[in-house]
Amino acid sequence: MEYIINGANRLYGEIAVYGAKNCALPLLGASVLTDEDVVIHNCPYIVDVANMIDLLKAMGKNITWQGDTVVVSGKLNTVKAPEKYATLLRGSALILGGVVAKYNEIELPLPGGCAIGARPIDIHLAGLQALGVDVQCRDSSVICRGKPCGARYHMRFASVGATENLLCASVLARGETILSNAATEPEVVALEEMLVAMGADIEGVGGVDITVRGTDKLHGAEFTVIPDRIVVATYLSAAVAATGRVTVTNCRPEHLRSFINKLETRFAVKEYFDAITLTADSQPSDYGRIITAPYPFFPTDMQSLTMSLAAFSNGGKTIICENLFENRLQSNAAELNKMGANIIVKDNKAIIYGSNLRGITVQARDLRGGAGLVIAGLNARGQTVVRGVEHINRGYCNLAESLAELGADITENT
Ligand code: EPZ
């Protein structure tokens, strides 16, 4: 699948944002903690969510998906995650904590790495061991057995997925668990809020130190997925690339403060409670220094978008320091350089000198890198063909249609 983009159309109008992939996935993972109905609203219709639902169905959960509401109920009939489904997405690792907590056993194919890095789950597994769970790695699977017992566990890195798994592992544990150096991304906070709605006893929601007092069981709940802050950043980046005036609605500006800070000193940005309007007439010289780090600092998932913005900025120098994923810079820089960008990558740093981009055929190799190439295509002179749209469809719902609604000349070729 590919996108065909003819740049230079200015963008105007309003676009609403849907639920966040990185919120929906841990909420679906946590649904295994109860047999009762877990009703999840604003669930995005994207490939990763569909694959996660197929995985849970294959393990025995009853799941219906009406519009943007997913209802999960029933018991698992196996604790062995079928390889066919579990290897379709890395997010499958997010069932680990909940299944161990509820069934005290799981066999899960190890999620492989991907284009942006090795992405091990050692912190997840060390945390389960700290909770007294027996963890064995056999061939390409991990087998965990035992009922979690409350413990103190300090994460060596504020891993989003590890925080989510260890929260789910501790809510039914015997005794009290104290997680320190926990991730505080909005998607993690949303999971904490849904667990509390299910009857979990959690103190310190949203903080770096979380205390969980294990309970005997959790009940069903109803919860709404938070807006996708990365999709917000993508639409705002499109407005910059093409220039024009775009309002992104149904969003939470406070969830992407560090990204907005980079834009509001360069463009007219107006914030409302649940919307952001950006007006761009020309490109800035540069974007200064971008240093990615866990929330609330600059998100690695918005780094690929910003690399594109810097690539077509007005001749100035931008420096990106990617501190989370060891391979996140290289592949996208190479594709942007094919378009005439001037990006030098060394280790985890990229130096970008703004230049004029021209349309050419480029290859998306990961989800956010692919979105970055689309942004570059909206600015480039001539026609850009972005191949590998299947990567983009993992995390975006109808990206081409949404951008076309704003006036972009973009079509999808299957
Ligand atoms: C989540 O991935 C997101 N995915 C990622 O979004 C996001 O980039 C990342 O958090 C950081 O914000 C989902 O929520 C489904 P981490 P996750 O554990 O949980 C290392 C997207 O495009 N690490 O915070 O895998 C890891 O290798 C995706 O939507 C270990 O070494 O991220 C990485 O270098 C991309 N051992 C760093 O920590 C572990 O046990 C951050 O990983 C776990 C992580």
Coordinates of C-alpha atoms and ligand atoms in Angstrom, one line a residue:
M1 CA 0.0 0.0 0.0
E2 CA 1.2 3.5 -0.7
Y3 CA 0.2 7.2 -0.4
I4 CA 0.5 9.5 -3.4
I5 CA 1.0 13.1 -2.2
N6 CA 1.2 16.2 -4.3
G7 CA 2.6 18.9 -2.0
A8 CA 2.0 22.6 -1.6
N9 CA -1.8 22.6 -1.0
R10 CA -2.4 24.8 2.0
L11 CA -4.6 23.2 4.7
Y12 CA -7.7 24.7 6.2
G13 CA -10.5 23.4 8.5
E14 CA -11.2 21.3 11.6
I15 CA -10.3 17.7 12.3
A16 CA -11.4 15.7 15.3
V17 CA -9.0 13.2 17.1
Y18 CA -10.0 9.7 18.0
G19 CA -8.9 7.5 20.9
A20 CA -5.2 6.8 21.6
K21 CA -3.7 3.5 20.4
N22 CA -1.3 3.5 23.4
C23 CA -4.3 3.9 25.7
A24 CA -6.7 1.4 24.2
L25 CA -4.1 -1.4 24.2
P26 CA -3.3 -1.4 27.9
L27 CA -7.0 -1.0 28.7
L28 CA -7.7 -4.1 26.6
G29 CA -4.8 -5.9 28.4
A30 CA -6.3 -5.0 31.8
S31 CA -9.8 -6.4 30.8
V32 CA -8.5 -9.9 31.5
L33 CA -8.5 -9.0 35.3
T34 CA -12.3 -9.6 35.5
D35 CA -14.9 -11.9 34.0
E36 CA -17.4 -9.0 34.1
D37 CA -18.1 -6.5 31.3
V38 CA -15.4 -4.0 30.7
V39 CA -16.9 -1.4 28.4
I40 CA -14.2 0.7 26.5
H41 CA -15.5 3.8 24.6
N42 CA -13.6 5.8 22.0
C43 CA -11.6 2.8 20.9
P44 CA -9.7 3.7 17.7
Y45 CA -10.5 1.5 14.6
I46 CA -6.8 0.7 13.8
V47 CA -4.9 -2.5 13.0
D48 CA -3.1 -2.9 16.4
V49 CA -6.4 -2.7 18.3
A50 CA -8.0 -5.2 16.0
N51 CA -5.1 -7.6 16.5
M52 CA -5.2 -7.2 20.3
I53 CA -8.9 -8.0 20.2
D54 CA -8.3 -11.1 18.0
L55 CA -5.6 -12.2 20.5
L56 CA -8.0 -11.9 23.5
K57 CA -10.8 -13.6 21.6
A58 CA -8.4 -16.5 20.7
M59 CA -7.7 -16.9 24.4
G60 CA -11.4 -17.1 25.2
K61 CA -12.7 -13.6 25.9
N62 CA -16.1 -12.6 24.5
I63 CA -15.7 -9.3 22.7
T64 CA -18.1 -7.1 20.7
W65 CA -17.1 -3.9 18.9
Q66 CA -20.0 -1.6 18.1
G67 CA -18.9 1.8 16.6
D68 CA -16.1 2.9 18.8
T69 CA -17.3 0.9 21.9
V70 CA -15.6 -2.4 22.7
V71 CA -17.2 -4.7 25.3
V72 CA -15.0 -7.4 26.8
S73 CA -16.3 -10.1 29.1
G74 CA -15.9 -13.8 30.2
K75 CA -13.1 -16.0 31.2
L76 CA -9.9 -17.0 29.3
N77 CA -10.0 -20.6 28.3
T78 CA -6.2 -20.8 27.9
V79 CA -3.2 -19.0 29.4
K80 CA -1.1 -19.8 26.3
A81 CA -1.1 -16.8 24.0
P82 CA -1.4 -18.2 20.4
E83 CA 1.8 -17.2 18.5
K84 CA -0.2 -16.3 15.4
Y85 CA -1.9 -13.4 17.2
A86 CA 0.7 -12.6 19.9
T87 CA 3.4 -11.9 17.3
L88 CA 1.2 -9.5 15.3
L89 CA 1.8 -6.6 17.6
R90 CA 4.2 -5.7 20.4
G91 CA 1.3 -4.5 22.4
S92 CA 0.4 -8.2 23.1
A93 CA 3.0 -8.0 25.9
L94 CA 0.4 -5.9 27.7
I95 CA -1.7 -8.9 28.7
L96 CA 1.2 -10.3 30.7
G97 CA 0.5 -8.6 34.1
G98 CA -3.2 -9.1 34.0
V99 CA -3.2 -12.8 33.1
V100 CA -0.6 -13.6 35.8
A101 CA -2.6 -11.7 38.3
K102 CA -6.0 -13.4 37.5
Y103 CA -4.8 -16.8 36.4
N104 CA -1.4 -17.0 38.0
E105 CA 0.1 -18.4 34.8
I106 CA 0.9 -17.3 31.2
E107 CA 2.9 -18.5 28.3
L108 CA 3.6 -15.6 25.9
P109 CA 5.7 -15.6 22.7
L110 CA 8.3 -12.9 23.3
P111 CA 7.5 -9.8 21.4
G112 CA 10.3 -9.2 18.9
G113 CA 12.1 -6.0 18.3
C114 CA 11.1 -3.7 15.5
A115 CA 12.6 -1.1 13.3
I116 CA 13.0 1.4 16.1
G117 CA 14.9 -0.9 18.5
A118 CA 15.4 -4.2 20.3
R119 CA 12.6 -3.3 22.8
P120 CA 13.3 -6.0 25.4
I121 CA 10.9 -6.7 28.3
D122 CA 13.5 -7.4 31.0
I123 CA 12.0 -4.7 33.3
H124 CA 8.5 -6.2 33.0
L125 CA 10.0 -9.7 33.9
A126 CA 12.3 -8.5 36.7
G127 CA 9.3 -6.7 38.2
L128 CA 7.2 -9.9 38.1
Q129 CA 10.1 -11.8 39.7
A130 CA 10.2 -9.1 42.4
L131 CA 6.5 -9.9 43.0
G132 CA 7.5 -13.6 43.6
V133 CA 6.4 -14.8 40.2
D134 CA 8.5 -17.6 38.6
V135 CA 9.7 -16.4 35.2
Q136 CA 11.2 -18.8 32.7
C137 CA 12.3 -18.0 29.1
R138 CA 12.1 -21.0 26.8
D139 CA 12.8 -20.7 23.1
S140 CA 11.0 -17.6 22.0
S141 CA 8.4 -17.6 24.8
V142 CA 8.2 -16.5 28.4
I143 CA 6.4 -18.7 30.9
C144 CA 5.3 -17.1 34.2
R145 CA 3.8 -19.0 37.1
G146 CA 2.7 -18.1 40.6
K147 CA 0.4 -15.6 42.4
P148 CA 2.0 -12.2 42.7
C149 CA 2.9 -11.1 46.3
G150 CA 3.2 -7.4 47.1
A151 CA 6.7 -6.0 47.1
R152 CA 8.7 -2.9 46.6
Y153 CA 10.1 -2.6 43.0
H154 CA 12.2 0.3 41.6
M155 CA 12.2 0.4 37.8
R156 CA 15.6 1.1 36.4
F157 CA 13.9 3.0 33.6
A158 CA 10.4 4.6 33.7
S159 CA 9.1 2.1 31.1
V160 CA 5.6 2.7 29.9
G161 CA 4.8 -1.0 29.2
A162 CA 6.5 -2.3 32.3
T163 CA 4.6 0.2 34.5
E164 CA 1.3 -0.9 32.9
N165 CA 2.1 -4.6 33.3
L166 CA 3.3 -4.3 36.9
L167 CA 0.2 -2.3 37.8
C168 CA -2.0 -5.1 36.4
A169 CA 0.1 -7.7 38.1
S170 CA -0.2 -6.0 41.5
V171 CA -3.9 -5.2 41.8
L172 CA -4.8 -8.8 42.8
A173 CA -1.5 -9.5 44.6
R174 CA -1.3 -10.7 48.2
G175 CA -0.4 -7.5 50.1
E176 CA 1.0 -4.1 49.1
T177 CA 3.2 -3.3 46.2
I178 CA 5.2 -0.1 45.9
L179 CA 6.3 0.7 42.3
S180 CA 8.9 3.5 42.1
N181 CA 10.2 5.4 39.1
A182 CA 6.9 4.5 37.4
A183 CA 6.0 6.0 34.0
T184 CA 3.5 9.0 34.2
E185 CA 2.4 9.2 30.5
P186 CA -1.3 10.2 30.1
E187 CA -2.0 6.7 28.8
V188 CA -0.5 5.1 32.0
V189 CA -2.7 7.4 34.1
A190 CA -5.7 6.4 32.2
L191 CA -5.0 2.8 32.9
E192 CA -4.6 3.6 36.6
E193 CA -8.0 5.4 36.6
M194 CA -9.7 2.4 34.9
L195 CA -8.2 0.0 37.4
V196 CA -9.5 2.1 40.2
A197 CA -12.9 2.1 38.5
M198 CA -12.7 -1.7 38.5
G199 CA -12.2 -1.7 42.2
A200 CA -8.4 -1.6 42.5
D201 CA -6.9 0.1 45.6
I202 CA -4.2 2.4 44.1
E203 CA -2.6 5.4 45.8
G204 CA -0.5 7.9 43.9
V205 CA -2.4 7.8 40.5
G206 CA -0.3 9.8 38.0
G207 CA 2.8 9.9 40.2
V208 CA 6.2 8.3 39.9
D209 CA 5.7 6.3 43.2
I210 CA 2.5 4.2 43.2
T211 CA 1.2 2.1 46.1
V212 CA -1.2 -0.8 45.2
R213 CA -3.0 -2.8 47.9
G214 CA -4.0 -6.1 46.4
T215 CA -7.7 -7.0 46.5
D216 CA -9.4 -10.4 46.0
K217 CA -11.2 -9.5 42.8
L218 CA -12.0 -6.7 40.4
H219 CA -15.4 -6.0 38.9
G220 CA -16.4 -4.7 35.4
A221 CA -16.2 -1.0 34.5
E222 CA -16.9 1.5 31.8
F223 CA -14.1 3.8 30.6
T224 CA -13.3 6.1 27.7
V225 CA -10.0 6.0 25.9
I226 CA -8.2 9.4 26.0
P227 CA -7.6 11.3 22.8
D228 CA -4.5 10.3 20.8
R229 CA -1.9 13.0 21.5
I230 CA 0.4 11.7 18.8
V231 CA -2.3 12.1 16.2
V232 CA -2.9 15.6 17.4
A233 CA 0.8 16.3 16.9
T234 CA 0.6 14.7 13.5
Y235 CA -2.3 17.0 12.4
L236 CA -0.5 20.1 13.7
S237 CA 2.6 19.0 11.9
A238 CA 0.6 18.7 8.7
A239 CA -0.6 22.3 9.1
V240 CA 3.0 23.4 9.5
A241 CA 4.2 21.4 6.5
A242 CA 1.5 22.7 4.1
T243 CA 0.9 26.0 5.9
G244 CA -2.7 27.2 6.4
R245 CA -4.9 27.2 9.5
V246 CA -6.1 24.0 11.1
T247 CA -8.1 23.4 14.3
V248 CA -7.7 20.0 16.0
T249 CA -10.7 19.2 18.1
N250 CA -11.5 16.5 20.8
C251 CA -8.0 16.7 22.2
R252 CA -6.3 17.4 25.5
P253 CA -3.6 20.2 24.8
E254 CA -2.1 19.5 28.2
H255 CA -1.1 16.0 27.1
L256 CA 1.4 17.4 24.5
R257 CA 2.7 20.5 26.3
S258 CA 6.4 19.9 25.3
F259 CA 5.4 19.6 21.6
I260 CA 3.2 22.7 21.7
N261 CA 6.0 24.6 23.4
K262 CA 8.2 24.0 20.3
L263 CA 5.4 25.3 18.0
E264 CA 4.0 28.3 19.9
T265 CA 7.3 30.2 19.7
R266 CA 7.3 29.7 15.9
F267 CA 3.6 29.9 14.9
A268 CA 0.2 31.4 16.0
V269 CA -1.1 28.7 18.3
K270 CA -4.5 29.1 20.1
E271 CA -5.4 26.7 22.8
Y272 CA -8.9 25.9 24.1
F273 CA -10.0 23.3 26.7
D274 CA -10.3 20.5 24.1
A275 CA -9.0 22.0 20.9
I276 CA -5.9 23.7 19.4
T277 CA -5.8 26.0 16.4
L278 CA -2.5 26.5 14.5
T279 CA -1.9 29.1 11.8
A280 CA 1.3 28.8 9.7
D281 CA 2.3 31.1 6.8
S282 CA 5.9 30.2 6.4
Q283 CA 8.6 27.9 7.8
P284 CA 10.8 28.9 10.8
S285 CA 14.6 28.8 10.7
D286 CA 14.9 25.7 13.0
Y287 CA 13.6 23.9 16.0
G288 CA 16.5 24.3 18.4
R289 CA 17.4 21.2 20.5
I290 CA 14.9 18.3 20.8
I291 CA 15.8 15.9 23.6
T292 CA 13.4 12.9 24.0
A293 CA 12.7 11.6 27.5
P294 CA 9.8 10.0 29.4
Y295 CA 6.7 12.2 30.1
P296 CA 6.4 15.1 30.6
F297 CA 9.5 15.8 28.5
F298 CA 9.6 15.6 24.7
P299 CA 8.0 12.4 23.6
T300 CA 10.0 10.0 21.4
D301 CA 6.8 9.4 19.4
M302 CA 6.7 13.0 18.3
Q303 CA 10.4 13.0 17.4
S304 CA 9.9 11.5 13.9
L305 CA 7.4 14.2 13.1
T306 CA 9.7 16.9 14.3
M307 CA 12.6 15.5 12.3
S308 CA 10.4 16.2 9.2
L309 CA 9.5 19.7 10.3
A310 CA 13.2 20.5 10.9
A311 CA 14.1 18.9 7.5
F312 CA 12.1 21.6 5.6
S313 CA 12.7 24.5 8.0
N314 CA 14.3 27.6 6.6
G315 CA 18.0 26.8 6.5
G316 CA 18.6 26.7 10.3
K317 CA 20.2 24.0 12.4
T318 CA 18.1 21.6 14.6
I319 CA 19.6 19.0 16.9
I320 CA 17.7 15.9 17.9
C321 CA 18.9 13.7 20.8
E322 CA 16.8 10.4 20.9
N323 CA 17.2 8.8 24.3
L324 CA 14.6 6.1 24.2
F325 CA 14.9 4.0 21.1
E326 CA 18.4 3.2 19.7
N327 CA 17.3 2.9 16.0
R328 CA 14.6 5.5 15.8
L329 CA 16.6 8.1 13.9
Q330 CA 18.5 6.3 11.2
S331 CA 15.9 4.9 8.8
N332 CA 13.8 8.0 8.6
A333 CA 16.7 10.3 8.2
A334 CA 17.9 8.2 5.2
E335 CA 14.4 8.5 3.6
L336 CA 14.2 12.2 4.2
N337 CA 17.7 12.7 2.8
K338 CA 16.4 11.1 -0.5
M339 CA 13.9 14.0 -0.6
G340 CA 16.8 16.5 -0.4
A341 CA 17.0 16.9 3.4
N342 CA 20.3 17.5 5.0
I343 CA 20.4 15.2 8.1
I344 CA 23.5 13.8 9.7
V345 CA 23.0 11.0 12.2
K346 CA 25.6 9.9 14.6
D347 CA 24.8 7.4 17.4
N348 CA 21.6 8.8 19.1
K349 CA 22.0 12.3 17.7
A350 CA 20.7 13.9 14.4
I351 CA 21.9 17.3 13.1
I352 CA 19.4 18.7 10.7
Y353 CA 20.0 21.7 8.4
G354 CA 16.7 23.0 6.9
S355 CA 16.4 22.7 3.1
N356 CA 13.9 22.5 0.3
L357 CA 12.4 19.0 -0.2
R358 CA 11.4 17.5 -3.5
G359 CA 8.9 14.7 -4.0
I360 CA 10.3 11.2 -4.6
T361 CA 9.4 7.6 -3.6
V362 CA 10.2 6.8 0.0
Q363 CA 9.7 3.8 2.3
A364 CA 8.0 3.9 5.7
R365 CA 9.7 1.4 8.1
D366 CA 7.8 2.1 11.3
L367 CA 4.6 3.7 12.4
R368 CA 5.7 7.2 13.4
G369 CA 8.5 7.4 10.8
G370 CA 5.9 6.7 8.2
A371 CA 3.8 9.6 9.5
G372 CA 6.9 11.8 9.3
L373 CA 7.3 11.0 5.7
V374 CA 3.7 11.9 4.9
I375 CA 4.4 15.3 6.7
A376 CA 7.5 15.8 4.5
G377 CA 5.4 15.0 1.4
L378 CA 2.9 17.7 2.2
N379 CA 5.7 20.2 2.1
A380 CA 7.8 18.8 -0.8
R381 CA 7.7 20.2 -4.3
G382 CA 6.2 17.7 -6.7
Q383 CA 4.9 14.2 -6.1
T384 CA 5.9 12.1 -3.1
V385 CA 5.0 8.4 -2.9
V386 CA 5.2 6.9 0.6
R387 CA 5.4 3.1 0.5
G388 CA 4.8 0.9 3.6
V389 CA 1.5 2.5 4.5
E390 CA 0.6 -0.8 6.4
H391 CA 3.0 0.5 9.1
I392 CA 1.0 3.7 9.3
N393 CA -2.3 1.9 9.5
R394 CA -1.2 0.2 12.7
G395 CA -1.6 3.4 14.6
Y396 CA -3.6 5.8 12.4
C397 CA -7.3 5.7 11.3
N398 CA -7.8 6.9 7.7
L399 CA -4.8 9.3 7.8
A400 CA -5.0 10.1 4.1
E401 CA -8.8 10.8 4.2
S402 CA -8.4 13.1 7.3
L403 CA -5.6 15.1 5.6
A404 CA -7.6 15.3 2.3
E405 CA -10.6 16.7 4.3
L406 CA -8.3 19.6 5.2
G407 CA -7.3 20.1 1.6
A408 CA -4.3 17.9 1.1
D409 CA -3.8 16.3 -2.3
I410 CA -3.2 12.7 -0.9
T411 CA -4.6 9.4 -2.1
E412 CA -4.1 5.8 -1.1
N413 CA -3.0 3.2 -3.6
T414 CA -3.6 -0.3 -2.5
Ligands
EPZ1 C1 5.3 2.6 24.7 O1 6.2 1.5 24.3 C2 4.6 3.0 23.4 N1 3.8 1.9 22.9 C3 5.5 3.5 22.4 O2 4.8 4.0 21.3 C4 6.3 4.7 23.0 O3 7.3 5.1 22.0 C5 7.0 4.3 24.3 O4 6.0 3.7 25.2 C6 7.7 5.4 25.0 O5 6.8 6.4 25.3 C7 2.6 1.5 23.5 O6 2.2 2.1 24.5 C8 1.9 0.4 22.9 P1 9.0 1.7 27.0 P2 7.0 0.7 25.4 O7 8.9 0.4 27.7 O8 6.2 0.4 26.5 C9 13.5 0.1 26.9 C10 4.2 4.0 19.0 O9 4.7 4.4 17.9 N2 13.0 -1.0 27.7 O10 8.8 3.0 27.7 O11 7.6 -0.5 24.7 C11 13.0 0.1 25.5 O12 13.8 -0.8 24.7 C12 5.0 3.3 20.0 O13 3.0 4.2 19.3 C13 13.9 -2.0 28.2 O14 15.1 -1.9 28.0 O15 8.2 1.7 25.7 C14 13.1 1.5 25.1 O16 14.4 1.8 24.7 C15 6.5 3.2 19.6 N3 13.4 -3.0 28.9 C16 12.8 2.3 26.3 O17 13.0 1.4 27.4 C17 12.0 -3.1 29.2 O18 11.6 -4.1 29.9 C18 11.3 2.8 26.4 O19 10.5 1.7 26.4 C19 11.2 -2.1 28.7 C20 11.7 -1.1 28.0

